[in-house]
């Protein structure tokens, strides 16, 4: 099992999109360097596990409309329905694309996958 975690962690760190995974209690269990870079988060002791318990609160200060950002996260996690390609504007005028994927195994809820990607051109 530990080797699986190492494999997943290494995989996440090589993906260019900002990714993190929350458990069923919304604690971040894995995230990658791209996520930390995108939201200027500095992991303690080089660890990306359990860096924060609520990504919205940690990231909202860089978002143009932080209240809407937090409200939308709450709505997505309450409904637990996948949502893709949501545009979010940052304070610096750039845009992010966000995907939300709730994790289920049969009828059991295990957590969430969040994926953020910086958008260069919006057409």
Short mmCIF file of C-alpha atoms in Angstrom, two decimals:
data_model
loop_
_atom_site.label_atom_id
_atom_site.label_comp_id
_atom_site.label_asym_id
_atom_site.label_seq_id
_atom_site.Cartn_x
_atom_site.Cartn_y
_atom_site.Cartn_z
CA UNK A 1 0.00 0.00 0.00
CA UNK A 2 2.84 2.41 0.81
CA UNK A 3 4.38 1.78 -2.61
CA UNK A 4 1.01 2.67 -4.20
CA UNK A 5 1.00 5.99 -2.34
CA UNK A 6 4.53 6.70 -3.51
CA UNK A 7 3.55 5.89 -7.09
CA UNK A 8 0.49 8.18 -6.97
CA UNK A 9 2.46 10.98 -5.34
CA UNK A 10 5.21 10.81 -7.96
CA UNK A 11 2.61 10.71 -10.73
CA UNK A 12 0.88 13.83 -9.37
CA UNK A 13 4.14 15.76 -9.12
CA UNK A 14 4.88 15.26 -12.81
CA UNK A 15 1.52 16.50 -14.04
CA UNK A 16 1.48 20.15 -15.14
CA UNK A 17 -2.08 20.78 -13.94
CA UNK A 18 -2.62 21.81 -10.32
CA UNK A 19 -4.16 18.78 -8.63
CA UNK A 20 -5.12 17.85 -5.13
CA UNK A 21 -7.17 15.15 -3.53
CA UNK A 22 -9.33 15.47 -0.42
CA UNK A 23 -10.61 12.68 1.78
CA UNK A 24 -14.25 12.34 2.84
CA UNK A 25 -13.66 14.93 5.61
CA UNK A 26 -12.26 17.43 3.08
CA UNK A 27 -8.71 17.14 4.39
CA UNK A 28 -6.15 17.34 1.62
CA UNK A 29 -4.40 14.01 1.38
CA UNK A 30 -2.33 14.65 -1.76
CA UNK A 31 -1.47 17.66 -3.87
CA UNK A 32 1.23 18.43 -6.39
CA UNK A 33 3.84 21.14 -6.79
CA UNK A 34 1.82 22.75 -9.60
CA UNK A 35 -1.02 23.37 -7.11
CA UNK A 36 1.37 24.89 -4.56
CA UNK A 37 2.95 27.07 -7.27
CA UNK A 38 -0.39 28.24 -8.66
CA UNK A 39 -1.68 29.36 -5.27
CA UNK A 40 1.70 30.33 -3.71
CA UNK A 41 1.44 27.70 -0.98
CA UNK A 42 4.64 26.63 0.76
CA UNK A 43 4.43 23.08 2.09
CA UNK A 44 6.08 22.49 5.44
CA UNK A 45 9.07 20.17 5.56
CA UNK A 46 8.72 19.41 1.85
CA UNK A 47 5.47 17.53 2.49
CA UNK A 48 2.44 17.99 0.26
CA UNK A 49 0.21 15.85 2.45
CA UNK A 50 -2.28 17.57 4.75
CA UNK A 51 -1.05 21.08 3.88
CA UNK A 52 -4.43 22.56 4.68
CA UNK A 53 -7.88 21.39 5.60
CA UNK A 54 -9.81 23.69 3.28
CA UNK A 55 -8.30 24.67 -0.04
CA UNK A 56 -10.83 27.44 -0.65
CA UNK A 57 -9.78 29.42 2.40
CA UNK A 58 -6.12 29.06 1.52
CA UNK A 59 -6.59 30.07 -2.14
CA UNK A 60 -9.40 32.63 -2.07
CA UNK A 61 -7.19 35.71 -1.66
CA UNK A 62 -5.91 35.28 -5.21
CA UNK A 63 -9.40 34.98 -6.71
CA UNK A 64 -11.25 38.05 -8.05
CA UNK A 65 -14.52 37.08 -6.31
CA UNK A 66 -13.48 35.11 -3.21
CA UNK A 67 -17.02 34.81 -1.79
CA UNK A 68 -18.29 33.25 -5.01
CA UNK A 69 -15.23 30.96 -5.09
CA UNK A 70 -15.94 29.64 -1.56
CA UNK A 71 -19.69 29.39 -2.19
CA UNK A 72 -19.12 27.39 -5.36
CA UNK A 73 -16.77 24.96 -3.60
CA UNK A 74 -19.41 24.42 -0.92
CA UNK A 75 -22.11 23.88 -3.53
CA UNK A 76 -20.03 21.37 -5.48
CA UNK A 77 -19.13 19.36 -2.38
CA UNK A 78 -22.73 19.31 -1.13
CA UNK A 79 -24.13 18.08 -4.45
CA UNK A 80 -21.23 15.68 -5.16
CA UNK A 81 -21.77 15.83 -8.92
CA UNK A 82 -18.79 16.09 -11.27
CA UNK A 83 -18.30 19.47 -12.92
CA UNK A 84 -15.75 20.31 -15.62
CA UNK A 85 -14.22 23.38 -17.29
CA UNK A 86 -15.48 25.97 -14.82
CA UNK A 87 -13.81 29.36 -15.44
CA UNK A 88 -12.50 31.32 -12.45
CA UNK A 89 -10.94 34.76 -12.74
CA UNK A 90 -7.94 35.61 -10.59
CA UNK A 91 -7.13 39.07 -9.24
CA UNK A 92 -4.25 39.43 -11.70
CA UNK A 93 -6.68 39.05 -14.65
CA UNK A 94 -5.71 35.50 -15.56
CA UNK A 95 -8.25 32.73 -15.67
CA UNK A 96 -8.28 29.23 -14.23
CA UNK A 97 -10.23 26.26 -15.45
CA UNK A 98 -11.45 24.02 -12.62
CA UNK A 99 -12.65 20.42 -12.66
CA UNK A 100 -14.35 18.82 -9.67
CA UNK A 101 -14.62 15.04 -9.42
CA UNK A 102 -16.21 13.41 -6.38
CA UNK A 103 -14.74 9.97 -5.62
CA UNK A 104 -17.17 7.12 -5.08
CA UNK A 105 -16.73 3.37 -4.85
CA UNK A 106 -20.18 1.95 -5.41
CA UNK A 107 -22.31 4.00 -3.00
CA UNK A 108 -19.52 4.98 -0.62
CA UNK A 109 -18.13 8.50 -0.80
CA UNK A 110 -14.32 8.70 -0.44
CA UNK A 111 -13.50 12.34 -1.20
CA UNK A 112 -12.82 14.75 -4.04
CA UNK A 113 -10.35 15.43 -6.81
CA UNK A 114 -9.83 19.06 -7.75
CA UNK A 115 -7.93 20.04 -10.90
CA UNK A 116 -6.94 23.60 -11.78
CA UNK A 117 -5.33 24.75 -15.01
CA UNK A 118 -4.22 28.25 -15.91
CA UNK A 119 -5.85 29.37 -19.15
CA UNK A 120 -3.66 31.33 -21.54
CA UNK A 121 -6.28 32.43 -24.10
CA UNK A 122 -10.01 32.67 -23.69
CA UNK A 123 -11.88 32.69 -26.98
#
